[in-house]
mmCIF file of C-alpha atoms (C1' of nucleotides) in Angstrom:
data_model
loop_
_atom_site.group_PDB
_atom_site.id
_atom_site.type_symbol
_atom_site.label_atom_id
_atom_site.label_comp_id
_atom_site.label_asym_id
_atom_site.label_seq_id
_atom_site.Cartn_x
_atom_site.Cartn_y
_atom_site.Cartn_z
ATOM 1 C CA MET A 141 -34.760 -40.928 60.552
ATOM 2 C CA PRO A 142 -37.669 -43.383 59.953
ATOM 3 C CA GLU A 143 -41.432 -42.156 59.668
ATOM 4 C CA LEU A 144 -44.160 -44.987 58.661
ATOM 5 C CA PRO A 145 -43.733 -43.819 54.917
ATOM 6 C CA GLU A 146 -39.494 -44.724 55.295
ATOM 7 C CA VAL A 147 -40.594 -48.152 57.641
ATOM 8 C CA GLU A 148 -43.331 -48.875 55.151
ATOM 9 C CA THR A 149 -40.424 -48.802 52.195
ATOM 10 C CA THR A 150 -38.352 -50.829 53.952
ATOM 11 C CA ARG A 151 -40.777 -53.737 54.468
ATOM 12 C CA ARG A 152 -41.795 -53.800 50.939
ATOM 13 C CA ALA A 153 -38.295 -53.757 49.970
ATOM 14 C CA LEU A 154 -37.220 -56.510 52.368
ATOM 15 C CA GLN A 155 -40.340 -58.851 52.282
ATOM 16 C CA PRO A 156 -39.334 -60.591 48.987
ATOM 17 C CA MET A 157 -35.399 -60.782 49.430
ATOM 18 C CA VAL A 158 -36.202 -62.673 52.673
ATOM 19 C CA SER A 159 -39.442 -64.288 53.091
ATOM 20 C CA GLY A 160 -38.948 -68.081 52.719
ATOM 21 C CA LYS A 161 -35.643 -67.971 53.940
ATOM 22 C CA THR A 162 -34.389 -69.985 57.434
ATOM 23 C CA ILE A 163 -32.467 -67.954 60.090
ATOM 24 C CA ASP A 164 -29.200 -69.572 60.409
ATOM 25 C CA ARG A 165 -28.253 -67.519 63.386
ATOM 26 C CA ILE A 166 -28.936 -64.615 64.977
ATOM 27 C CA THR A 167 -25.666 -62.039 66.135
ATOM 28 C CA THR A 168 -25.586 -59.687 68.452
ATOM 29 C CA ARG A 169 -23.082 -57.497 68.457
ATOM 30 C CA CYS A 170 -23.935 -54.658 70.904
ATOM 31 C CA PRO A 171 -25.737 -55.880 73.942
ATOM 32 C CA LYS A 172 -28.336 -53.155 74.185
ATOM 33 C CA LEU A 173 -30.049 -50.800 71.692
ATOM 34 C CA ARG A 174 -32.983 -48.737 73.381
ATOM 35 C CA TRP A 175 -33.466 -51.840 75.544
ATOM 36 C CA PRO A 176 -31.422 -54.295 76.152
ATOM 37 C CA ILE A 177 -31.597 -57.629 73.423
ATOM 38 C CA PRO A 178 -33.183 -60.313 74.662
ATOM 39 C CA ALA A 179 -30.620 -62.856 75.426
ATOM 40 C CA MET A 180 -32.919 -65.729 74.133
ATOM 41 C CA LEU A 181 -33.419 -64.256 70.815
ATOM 42 C CA SER A 182 -31.169 -66.594 68.959
ATOM 43 C CA ASP A 183 -32.654 -69.591 70.728
ATOM 44 C CA GLN A 184 -35.852 -69.148 70.133
ATOM 45 C CA LEU A 185 -35.726 -67.594 66.615
ATOM 46 C CA THR A 186 -32.587 -69.940 65.307
ATOM 47 C CA ARG A 187 -33.809 -72.692 62.376
ATOM 48 C CA GLY A 188 -37.157 -70.659 61.866
ATOM 49 C CA GLN A 189 -38.316 -69.897 58.680
ATOM 50 C CA ILE A 190 -39.547 -66.828 57.474
ATOM 51 C CA ASN A 191 -42.650 -66.357 56.224
ATOM 52 C CA GLY A 192 -43.478 -62.486 56.089
ATOM 53 C CA ILE A 193 -42.834 -58.978 57.438
ATOM 54 C CA LYS A 194 -45.478 -57.061 58.790
ATOM 55 C CA ARG A 195 -45.767 -53.807 60.063
ATOM 56 C CA ARG A 196 -47.304 -51.778 63.322
ATOM 57 C CA GLY A 197 -47.033 -48.044 63.125
ATOM 58 C CA LYS A 198 -43.467 -47.901 62.581
ATOM 59 C CA TYR A 199 -42.474 -51.401 64.283
ATOM 60 C CA LEU A 200 -41.440 -54.231 61.948
ATOM 61 C CA LEU A 201 -42.825 -57.693 62.913
ATOM 62 C CA PHE A 202 -40.926 -61.121 61.150
ATOM 63 C CA THR A 203 -43.193 -63.625 61.326
ATOM 64 C CA LEU A 204 -42.302 -66.997 61.148
ATOM 65 C CA LYS A 205 -44.009 -70.574 59.197
ATOM 66 C CA ASP A 206 -45.017 -72.437 61.789
ATOM 67 C CA ARG A 207 -44.247 -70.772 65.128
ATOM 68 C CA PRO A 208 -46.113 -67.782 66.638
ATOM 69 C CA ASP A 209 -43.043 -65.803 67.965
ATOM 70 C CA ARG A 210 -42.181 -62.575 66.461
ATOM 71 C CA LEU A 211 -39.036 -60.694 66.151
ATOM 72 C CA LEU A 212 -39.742 -57.130 66.766
ATOM 73 C CA VAL A 213 -37.578 -54.254 65.128
ATOM 74 C CA HIS A 214 -37.862 -50.543 65.547
ATOM 75 C CA LEU A 215 -35.566 -48.286 63.632
ATOM 76 C CA GLY A 216 -36.027 -45.282 66.372
ATOM 77 C CA MET A 217 -34.263 -42.020 64.777
ATOM 78 C CA SER A 218 -30.826 -43.637 63.091
ATOM 79 C CA GLY A 219 -31.912 -47.140 61.927
ATOM 80 C CA SER A 220 -31.740 -49.003 58.679
ATOM 81 C CA LEU A 221 -32.097 -52.440 57.782
ATOM 82 C CA ARG A 222 -29.787 -54.076 54.697
ATOM 83 C CA VAL A 223 -29.513 -56.973 53.123
ATOM 84 C CA THR A 224 -25.734 -57.982 52.068
ATOM 85 C CA ASP A 225 -24.110 -60.508 51.039
ATOM 86 C CA SER A 226 -22.769 -62.604 54.081
ATOM 87 C CA HIS A 227 -19.107 -61.481 53.317
ATOM 88 C CA ALA A 228 -19.718 -57.978 53.077
ATOM 89 C CA ASP A 229 -17.395 -56.095 55.521
ATOM 90 C CA LEU A 230 -19.191 -55.344 58.440
ATOM 91 C CA ARG A 231 -19.727 -51.513 58.746
ATOM 92 C CA LYS A 232 -19.435 -49.827 62.155
ATOM 93 C CA HIS A 233 -22.796 -49.528 63.750
ATOM 94 C CA ASP A 234 -24.003 -52.801 62.682
ATOM 95 C CA HIS A 235 -25.247 -54.218 65.634
ATOM 96 C CA VAL A 236 -27.558 -57.153 65.008
ATOM 97 C CA ILE A 237 -27.103 -59.733 62.137
ATOM 98 C CA LEU A 238 -29.813 -62.265 60.694
ATOM 99 C CA SER A 239 -27.699 -64.846 58.955
ATOM 100 C CA LEU A 240 -29.882 -66.370 56.178
ATOM 101 C CA ASN A 241 -29.342 -70.247 54.647
ATOM 102 C CA ASP A 242 -29.035 -68.302 51.387
ATOM 103 C CA GLN A 243 -25.500 -66.523 51.863
ATOM 104 C CA ARG A 244 -27.065 -63.408 52.821
ATOM 105 C CA ASP A 245 -27.495 -61.129 56.051
ATOM 106 C CA ILE A 246 -30.071 -58.551 57.473
ATOM 107 C CA ARG A 247 -28.125 -56.632 59.242
ATOM 108 C CA LEU A 248 -29.558 -53.757 61.510
ATOM 109 C CA HIS A 249 -27.609 -50.482 61.211
ATOM 110 C CA ASP A 250 -28.503 -47.565 63.661
ATOM 111 C CA PRO A 251 -25.759 -45.485 65.322
ATOM 112 C CA ARG A 252 -27.867 -43.491 68.068
ATOM 113 C CA ARG A 253 -29.260 -46.695 69.203
ATOM 114 C CA PHE A 254 -32.645 -45.550 69.830
ATOM 115 C CA GLY A 255 -33.714 -48.641 67.781
ATOM 116 C CA ALA A 256 -35.161 -51.946 69.392
ATOM 117 C CA VAL A 257 -34.944 -55.396 68.419
ATOM 118 C CA LEU A 258 -37.341 -57.330 70.897
ATOM 119 C CA LEU A 259 -39.566 -60.380 71.019
ATOM 120 C CA ASP A 260 -43.062 -60.739 70.880
ATOM 121 C CA THR A 261 -44.166 -64.435 71.257
ATOM 122 C CA PRO A 262 -47.773 -65.646 72.743
ATOM 123 C CA ASP A 263 -46.927 -66.063 76.416
ATOM 124 C CA SER A 264 -45.212 -62.655 76.603
ATOM 125 C CA PRO A 265 -46.818 -60.101 73.876
ATOM 126 C CA HIS A 266 -44.800 -57.395 74.072
ATOM 127 C CA PRO A 267 -46.057 -54.635 76.164
ATOM 128 C CA LEU A 268 -45.130 -51.920 73.650
ATOM 129 C CA LEU A 269 -47.435 -53.121 70.661
ATOM 130 C CA GLN A 270 -50.388 -53.106 73.526
ATOM 131 C CA LYS A 271 -50.803 -49.681 73.756
ATOM 132 C CA LEU A 272 -50.666 -48.227 70.397
ATOM 133 C CA GLY A 273 -53.505 -46.320 68.927
ATOM 134 C CA ALA A 274 -54.805 -46.458 65.280
ATOM 135 C CA GLU A 275 -52.951 -47.373 61.613
ATOM 136 C CA PRO A 276 -53.118 -44.084 60.203
ATOM 137 C CA LEU A 277 -53.910 -45.713 56.754
ATOM 138 C CA ASP A 278 -56.581 -47.783 58.296
ATOM 139 C CA ASP A 279 -60.714 -46.781 58.073
ATOM 140 C CA GLU A 280 -60.691 -46.564 61.838
ATOM 141 C CA PHE A 281 -58.687 -43.753 61.988
ATOM 142 C CA SER A 282 -61.325 -41.093 61.008
ATOM 143 C CA ALA A 283 -62.227 -37.564 62.154
ATOM 144 C CA GLU A 284 -64.078 -38.782 64.779
ATOM 145 C CA LEU A 285 -61.855 -40.910 66.318
ATOM 146 C CA LEU A 286 -59.183 -37.940 66.229
ATOM 147 C CA LYS A 287 -61.615 -35.457 67.836
ATOM 148 C CA SER A 288 -62.816 -37.773 70.744
ATOM 149 C CA HIS A 289 -59.108 -38.492 71.581
ATOM 150 C CA CYS A 290 -58.411 -33.982 71.402
ATOM 151 C CA LYS A 291 -61.825 -33.674 73.315
ATOM 152 C CA ASN A 292 -60.948 -30.866 76.049
ATOM 153 C CA ARG A 293 -57.297 -31.201 75.224
ATOM 154 C CA ARG A 294 -55.031 -27.980 75.772
ATOM 155 C CA MET A 295 -51.937 -29.638 73.842
ATOM 156 C CA ALA A 296 -50.909 -28.469 70.708
ATOM 157 C CA ILE A 297 -52.475 -29.993 67.853
ATOM 158 C CA LYS A 298 -49.475 -31.164 66.402
ATOM 159 C CA THR A 299 -48.421 -33.077 69.697
ATOM 160 C CA ALA A 300 -51.788 -34.682 69.182
ATOM 161 C CA ILE A 301 -51.057 -36.766 65.999
ATOM 162 C CA MET A 302 -47.440 -37.673 67.222
ATOM 163 C CA ASN A 303 -48.970 -39.105 70.031
ATOM 164 C CA ALA A 304 -48.814 -42.906 68.961
ATOM 165 C CA GLN A 305 -51.368 -43.993 71.636
ATOM 166 C CA ILE A 306 -54.132 -41.851 69.679
ATOM 167 C CA VAL A 307 -52.288 -42.454 65.834
ATOM 168 C CA VAL A 308 -49.026 -44.630 64.759
ATOM 169 C CA GLY A 309 -46.290 -43.537 62.598
ATOM 170 C CA VAL A 310 -47.135 -39.497 62.018
ATOM 171 C CA GLY A 311 -43.554 -38.259 62.950
ATOM 172 C CA ASN A 312 -42.301 -34.788 62.693
ATOM 173 C CA ILE A 313 -41.998 -34.523 58.886
ATOM 174 C CA TYR A 314 -45.517 -35.568 58.008
ATOM 175 C CA ALA A 315 -47.096 -33.747 61.497
ATOM 176 C CA CYS A 316 -45.530 -30.696 60.284
ATOM 177 C CA GLU A 317 -46.339 -31.671 56.300
ATOM 178 C CA ALA A 318 -50.073 -32.483 56.957
ATOM 179 C CA LEU A 319 -51.004 -29.747 59.082
ATOM 180 C CA PHE A 320 -49.426 -27.428 56.011
ATOM 181 C CA ALA A 321 -51.696 -29.542 53.798
ATOM 182 C CA ALA A 322 -54.481 -28.815 56.006
ATOM 183 C CA GLY A 323 -53.796 -25.345 56.520
ATOM 184 C CA ILE A 324 -53.822 -25.409 60.551
ATOM 185 C CA ASP A 325 -51.502 -24.071 62.768
ATOM 186 C CA PRO A 326 -49.692 -26.472 64.642
ATOM 187 C CA GLN A 327 -49.733 -24.699 68.307
ATOM 188 C CA LYS A 328 -53.549 -24.778 67.909
ATOM 189 C CA PRO A 329 -55.000 -26.535 70.684
ATOM 190 C CA ALA A 330 -55.972 -29.839 69.928
ATOM 191 C CA GLY A 331 -59.545 -29.431 71.360
ATOM 192 C CA LYS A 332 -60.279 -26.201 69.518
ATOM 193 C CA LEU A 333 -60.380 -27.646 65.806
ATOM 194 C CA SER A 334 -63.673 -27.463 64.050
ATOM 195 C CA ASP A 335 -65.013 -30.721 62.637
ATOM 196 C CA ASP A 336 -64.160 -29.733 59.213
ATOM 197 C CA GLU A 337 -60.571 -29.207 60.705
ATOM 198 C CA TYR A 338 -60.226 -32.767 61.856
ATOM 199 C CA ALA A 339 -61.517 -34.141 58.937
ATOM 200 C CA GLN A 340 -59.042 -31.832 56.667
ATOM 201 C CA LEU A 341 -56.313 -33.120 58.499
ATOM 202 C CA VAL A 342 -57.471 -36.613 59.183
ATOM 203 C CA SER A 343 -57.555 -36.715 55.292
ATOM 204 C CA ALA A 344 -54.219 -34.779 54.939
ATOM 205 C CA ILE A 345 -52.340 -37.239 57.267
ATOM 206 C CA LYS A 346 -53.559 -40.233 55.148
ATOM 207 C CA ARG A 347 -52.727 -38.685 51.536
ATOM 208 C CA ILE A 348 -49.444 -37.763 52.884
ATOM 209 C CA LEU A 349 -48.365 -40.974 54.020
ATOM 210 C CA LYS A 350 -49.736 -42.475 51.141
ATOM 211 C CA GLN A 351 -47.849 -40.378 48.687
ATOM 212 C CA ALA A 352 -44.328 -40.791 50.591
ATOM 213 C CA ILE A 353 -45.056 -44.811 50.487
ATOM 214 C CA GLU A 354 -44.976 -44.306 47.039
ATOM 215 C CA GLN A 355 -42.292 -41.924 46.891
ATOM 216 C CA GLY A 356 -39.896 -44.322 48.372
ATOM 217 C CA GLY A 357 -40.520 -42.592 52.044
ATOM 218 C CA THR A 358 -37.940 -38.948 52.818
ATOM 219 C CA THR A 359 -34.291 -39.256 52.305
ATOM 220 C CA LEU A 360 -33.164 -36.101 54.253
ATOM 221 C CA ARG A 361 -29.491 -37.276 54.910
ATOM 222 C CA ASP A 362 -29.005 -40.918 54.795
ATOM 223 C CA PHE A 363 -32.082 -43.057 54.298
ATOM 224 C CA LEU A 364 -31.746 -45.684 52.327
ATOM 225 C CA ASN A 365 -33.932 -48.406 51.473
ATOM 226 C CA PRO A 366 -32.648 -52.211 52.102
ATOM 227 C CA SER A 367 -31.953 -52.628 48.008
ATOM 228 C CA GLY A 368 -29.509 -49.170 49.326
ATOM 229 C CA ASN A 369 -31.738 -46.709 47.264
ATOM 230 C CA PRO A 370 -33.138 -43.515 48.394
ATOM 231 C CA GLY A 371 -36.806 -42.047 48.967
ATOM 232 C CA TYR A 372 -37.727 -39.150 46.731
ATOM 233 C CA PHE A 373 -40.539 -37.799 48.948
ATOM 234 C CA LYS A 374 -38.121 -34.801 49.891
ATOM 235 C CA GLN A 375 -38.736 -32.925 46.476
ATOM 236 C CA THR A 376 -42.681 -32.935 48.031
ATOM 237 C CA LEU A 377 -41.907 -31.618 51.055
ATOM 238 C CA ASN A 378 -43.765 -28.039 51.217
ATOM 239 C CA VAL A 379 -42.710 -26.623 55.092
ATOM 240 C CA TYR A 380 -40.245 -29.692 56.796
ATOM 241 C CA ASP A 381 -36.751 -28.277 56.486
ATOM 242 C CA ARG A 382 -37.539 -25.056 54.431
ATOM 243 C CA ALA A 383 -37.020 -22.233 56.964
ATOM 244 C CA ASP A 384 -36.680 -19.011 55.352
ATOM 245 C CA LEU A 385 -37.405 -20.703 51.837
ATOM 246 C CA PRO A 386 -40.887 -19.306 50.714
ATOM 247 C CA CYS A 387 -44.262 -21.091 51.204
ATOM 248 C CA ARG A 388 -44.855 -22.980 47.509
ATOM 249 C CA THR A 389 -48.265 -21.363 47.756
ATOM 250 C CA CYS A 390 -48.386 -17.780 49.174
ATOM 251 C CA GLY A 391 -44.560 -16.747 48.982
ATOM 252 C CA THR A 392 -44.850 -16.210 52.885
ATOM 253 C CA LEU A 393 -41.156 -17.176 54.360
ATOM 254 C CA ILE A 394 -41.795 -20.282 56.154
ATOM 255 C CA ARG A 395 -40.819 -20.478 59.807
ATOM 256 C CA LYS A 396 -39.057 -22.582 62.069
ATOM 257 C CA ARG A 397 -40.357 -22.850 65.934
ATOM 258 C CA VAL A 398 -39.482 -25.636 68.686
ATOM 259 C CA LEU A 399 -42.657 -27.045 70.143
ATOM 260 C CA ASN A 400 -42.411 -30.026 72.687
ATOM 261 C CA GLN A 401 -38.587 -30.028 71.715
ATOM 262 C CA ARG A 402 -39.151 -30.650 67.963
ATOM 263 C CA SER A 403 -38.514 -28.194 65.367
ATOM 264 C CA THR A 404 -42.216 -27.273 63.710
ATOM 265 C CA TYR A 405 -42.085 -25.810 60.568
ATOM 266 C CA TYR A 406 -45.214 -23.844 59.210
ATOM 267 C CA CYS A 407 -46.406 -21.139 56.738
ATOM 268 C CA PRO A 408 -47.443 -17.794 58.771
ATOM 269 C CA HIS A 409 -50.488 -17.337 56.432
ATOM 270 C CA CYS A 410 -51.871 -20.613 55.133
ATOM 271 C CA GLN A 411 -51.581 -22.231 58.614
ATOM 272 C CA SER A 412 -53.698 -19.171 60.447
ATOM 273 C "C1'" DC B 62 -55.863 -36.946 84.901
ATOM 274 C "C1'" DT B 63 -53.116 -33.577 81.569
ATOM 275 C "C1'" DA B 64 -48.815 -31.619 80.183
ATOM 276 C "C1'" DA B 65 -43.996 -30.704 79.772
ATOM 277 C "C1'" DG B 66 -39.305 -32.118 80.284
ATOM 278 C "C1'" DG B 67 -35.510 -35.134 80.549
ATOM 279 C "C1'" DA B 68 -32.861 -39.447 79.417
ATOM 280 C "C1'" DC B 69 -30.971 -42.397 75.905
ATOM 281 C "C1'" DC B 70 -27.029 -42.291 71.629
ATOM 282 C "C1'" DT B 71 -23.753 -40.621 68.075
ATOM 283 C "C1'" DG B 72 -22.715 -38.126 63.973
ATOM 284 C "C1'" DT B 73 -22.545 -33.963 61.246
ATOM 285 C "C1'" DC B 74 -22.363 -29.095 60.647
ATOM 286 C "C1'" DG B 75 -21.754 -23.936 61.471
ATOM 287 C "C1'" DG B 76 -19.337 -20.528 63.798
ATOM 288 C "C1'" DC B 77 -15.336 -18.794 66.010
ATOM 289 C "C1'" DT C 111 -7.322 -26.523 61.207
ATOM 290 C "C1'" DG C 112 -9.757 -27.598 65.837
ATOM 291 C "C1'" DC C 113 -12.856 -27.198 69.651
ATOM 292 C "C1'" DC C 114 -17.612 -26.401 70.836
ATOM 293 C "C1'" DG C 115 -22.396 -26.065 70.882
ATOM 294 C "C1'" DA C 116 -26.766 -27.302 68.023
ATOM 295 C "C1'" DC C 117 -29.389 -30.197 65.880
ATOM 296 C "C1'" DA C 118 -31.155 -35.024 63.731
ATOM 297 C "C1'" DG C 119 -36.484 -38.639 60.777
ATOM 298 C "C1'" DG C 120 -38.242 -41.556 67.871
ATOM 299 C "C1'" DT C 121 -40.567 -42.106 72.395
ATOM 300 C "C1'" DC C 122 -41.072 -43.864 77.137
ATOM 301 C "C1'" DC C 123 -40.127 -42.342 81.887
ATOM 302 C "C1'" DT C 124 -40.289 -39.098 85.587
ATOM 303 C "C1'" DT C 125 -41.906 -35.021 87.517
ATOM 304 C "C1'" DA C 126 -44.848 -31.454 88.407
#
DNA sequence: CTAAGGACCTGTCGGC
DNA sequence: TGCCGACAGGTCCTTA
């Protein structure tokens, strides 16, 4: 479900509701999501006061006051976080519950269980965070950086921008949209873009992610932020999920093809 | 080293 | 109505 804009939307909605609250209890209702949920989790974090929520790529990092331990949450493909009254009925697939001291819960709902709940401590910094590439909205993510990673690579450019070791947070929707905005064929070998194309692509990624965040992310089927509201970026999508519909720029029918087992949408005329 | 494919899961939708 | 296959917003790991 969530790419960077949806994760950031979640973070922004959640943070003011939970900052300063104390975690009374953590209940794990299923033993593993993508990975086993650490047994230490509850012992390590209970009684901790939430300081804030940071984001790195698509990971949410809950930080605590006066403690270095951090709770990592990844929403995978179908995960979402919601704040509810602690007496509210549990839904199917509410897998992890953080009970706060204000009679409210943060509940992780994740039908497909591709998400993750992990611990990051000074003693054992989580390896998944160590290998991540540039934050797309930071200045560090530049045309030069993208070009250097793509040098001599024959993989499709779409695959490159979805590679979290190069740049984090760009998933299938925004990869398609950014390539359309930059006028680049998703299948073009990553190493064969011109300098101008790297620049166009990098600025398109930044622009589109920012715009999507402003609109609360993309609700395709079921994404809701922690307050239960959908995102409005769907109406801004130019190619994603628009197979056989006319390109908004030139009227050519949008095509869909599978690239690396992911549906890829593009305009054969605008992205030559 | 790079690139491609499988794996992990459940839910939903379209076609027959 | 029911069954079956295809597909879904992610990404690590194995294999070639």
